[in-house]
């Protein structure tokens, strides 16, 4: 795994004890968890607020940093490691509690992100959010997730850009890789889905009931002030169906479509790429784990 610190300095592979680069279909779509060996000169570059850059140029800011001392001794010095968590810098601000309320009406998703402190210039496939409310003392990511659910889609990070994609649009892409059924774990949860994925209803301006998707017998939930389209969108979601491990590949990202031999294609809900150099006698590991999902609508 190629990681850079202090703008353009490459972290030696044997100094990366363990690193997991995670891609998700969530408001903060890229995160890094890593244990990195440091010395007296380099440890200051891995403090909270510092930046790391991936080989694709994605900049992540460290939001948690913990220095720990290893029992191993090299060259008379006790080895030190920094355990850190970093998130995508351009959207970092939306993950923090806000001291003041954010209230928007008919604003684009990009405007919502920027109002929460993100530095995004635009969002590919942007759409208008009818109503966005994040009260003081709350975290914007939860309310952004609600807006995405009502809009019937997700956000993904690829090629240095944030994009909004409708859930059905995820399955209209070309597949990027293939997996076999025999090399993965299947998840079947029809009973739980009926309880955990409700249909929604509301009341319009004339006092008449407005219903969402009632095709299947599900739990029902009241949601005030919603249109029929939004109510239907709120029932649609990706359901975790399969987990598999593939060859190390940092280019696989959440939102990519995967061919499943002998079955329908599935979307990557989460992609986690692990690199462990085998420091301190640990076994070296390199692989990518994929959580795949189907559309439930």
Tab-separated table of N, CA and C in Angstrom, residues 104-113 121-132 144 146-156 162-166:
chain	number	residue	atom	x	y	z
A	104	UNK	N	-31.831	24.110	5.563
A	104	UNK	CA	-31.832	24.403	4.135
A	104	UNK	C	-33.145	23.934	3.509
A	105	UNK	N	-33.586	24.670	2.491
A	105	UNK	CA	-34.772	24.279	1.736
A	105	UNK	C	-34.449	24.323	0.251
A	106	UNK	N	-34.737	23.227	-0.446
A	106	UNK	CA	-34.497	23.118	-1.892
A	106	UNK	C	-33.050	23.459	-2.259
A	107	UNK	N	-32.126	23.038	-1.430
A	107	UNK	CA	-30.699	23.231	-1.704
A	107	UNK	C	-30.144	21.971	-2.354
A	108	UNK	N	-29.111	22.127	-3.160
A	108	UNK	CA	-28.483	20.952	-3.750
A	108	UNK	C	-27.712	20.195	-2.669
A	109	UNK	N	-27.415	18.935	-2.963
A	109	UNK	CA	-26.654	18.137	-2.004
A	109	UNK	C	-25.279	18.752	-1.756
A	110	UNK	N	-24.661	19.305	-2.806
A	110	UNK	CA	-23.360	19.959	-2.643
A	110	UNK	C	-23.465	21.152	-1.697
A	111	UNK	N	-24.555	21.923	-1.797
A	111	UNK	CA	-24.754	23.060	-0.896
A	111	UNK	C	-24.929	22.590	0.543
A	112	UNK	N	-25.608	21.460	0.713
A	112	UNK	CA	-25.774	20.896	2.056
A	112	UNK	C	-24.417	20.519	2.638
A	113	UNK	N	-23.602	19.844	1.840
A	113	UNK	CA	-22.257	19.473	2.290
A	113	UNK	C	-21.448	20.716	2.671
A	121	UNK	N	-16.343	21.238	-4.314
A	121	UNK	CA	-16.795	22.240	-5.272
A	121	UNK	C	-18.109	21.824	-5.913
A	122	UNK	N	-18.274	20.534	-6.164
A	122	UNK	CA	-19.496	20.050	-6.798
A	122	UNK	C	-19.643	18.564	-6.516
A	123	UNK	N	-20.833	18.044	-6.796
A	123	UNK	CA	-21.116	16.620	-6.682
A	123	UNK	C	-21.688	16.150	-8.008
A	124	UNK	N	-21.094	15.151	-8.581
A	124	UNK	CA	-21.581	14.618	-9.848
A	124	UNK	C	-22.956	13.980	-9.637
A	125	UNK	N	-23.906	14.294	-10.522
A	125	UNK	CA	-25.257	13.762	-10.377
A	125	UNK	C	-26.035	14.425	-9.253
A	126	UNK	N	-25.698	15.657	-8.916
A	126	UNK	CA	-26.304	16.372	-7.791
A	126	UNK	C	-27.823	16.448	-7.930
A	127	UNK	N	-28.515	16.576	-6.808
A	127	UNK	CA	-29.975	16.701	-6.824
A	127	UNK	C	-30.396	17.675	-5.728
A	128	UNK	N	-31.635	18.131	-5.807
A	128	UNK	CA	-32.153	19.096	-4.836
A	128	UNK	C	-32.722	18.370	-3.623
A	129	UNK	N	-32.322	18.817	-2.448
A	129	UNK	CA	-32.843	18.270	-1.193
A	129	UNK	C	-33.987	19.174	-0.743
A	130	UNK	N	-35.238	18.680	-0.730
A	130	UNK	CA	-36.375	19.545	-0.400
A	130	UNK	C	-36.252	20.220	0.961
A	131	UNK	N	-35.766	19.462	1.945
A	131	UNK	CA	-35.677	20.015	3.295
A	131	UNK	C	-34.519	19.341	4.026
A	132	UNK	N	-33.648	20.165	4.608
A	132	UNK	CA	-32.523	19.625	5.378
A	132	UNK	C	-32.441	20.373	6.693
A	144	UNK	N	-27.600	13.874	6.424
A	144	UNK	CA	-27.260	13.683	5.010
A	144	UNK	C	-27.688	12.292	4.564
A	146	UNK	N	-30.173	10.599	5.700
A	146	UNK	CA	-31.630	10.649	5.532
A	146	UNK	C	-32.004	11.280	4.199
A	147	UNK	N	-31.325	12.371	3.847
A	147	UNK	CA	-31.606	13.029	2.568
A	147	UNK	C	-31.310	12.095	1.398
A	148	UNK	N	-30.238	11.328	1.501
A	148	UNK	CA	-29.899	10.371	0.444
A	148	UNK	C	-30.953	9.279	0.345
A	149	UNK	N	-31.437	8.793	1.490
A	149	UNK	CA	-32.465	7.756	1.485
A	149	UNK	C	-33.744	8.278	0.845
A	150	UNK	N	-34.128	9.499	1.183
A	150	UNK	CA	-35.333	10.089	0.593
A	150	UNK	C	-35.141	10.358	-0.890
A	151	UNK	N	-33.888	10.594	-1.313
A	151	UNK	CA	-33.598	10.804	-2.727
A	151	UNK	C	-33.427	9.521	-3.511
A	152	UNK	N	-33.435	8.390	-2.817
A	152	UNK	CA	-33.375	7.100	-3.502
A	152	UNK	C	-32.009	6.734	-4.030
A	153	UNK	N	-30.936	7.216	-3.380
A	153	UNK	CA	-29.605	6.904	-3.888
A	153	UNK	C	-28.545	6.943	-2.812
A	154	UNK	N	-27.303	6.885	-3.254
A	154	UNK	CA	-26.148	6.885	-2.348
A	154	UNK	C	-25.067	7.785	-2.928
A	155	UNK	N	-24.084	8.118	-2.108
A	155	UNK	CA	-22.905	8.822	-2.603
A	155	UNK	C	-21.730	7.855	-2.621
A	156	UNK	N	-20.862	8.042	-3.594
A	156	UNK	CA	-19.659	7.215	-3.695
A	156	UNK	C	-18.471	8.107	-4.052
A	162	UNK	N	-16.851	13.101	-5.623
A	162	UNK	CA	-18.012	12.546	-4.949
A	162	UNK	C	-19.181	12.558	-5.925
A	163	UNK	N	-19.893	11.443	-6.011
A	163	UNK	CA	-21.008	11.319	-6.952
A	163	UNK	C	-22.244	10.819	-6.224
A	164	UNK	N	-23.399	11.307	-6.673
A	164	UNK	CA	-24.677	10.758	-6.224
A	164	UNK	C	-25.191	9.832	-7.316
A	165	UNK	N	-25.548	8.608	-6.932
A	165	UNK	CA	-26.041	7.626	-7.896
A	165	UNK	C	-27.329	7.020	-7.356
A	166	UNK	N	-28.425	7.019	-8.142
A	166	UNK	CA	-29.640	6.321	-7.717
A	166	UNK	C	-29.349	4.840	-7.510
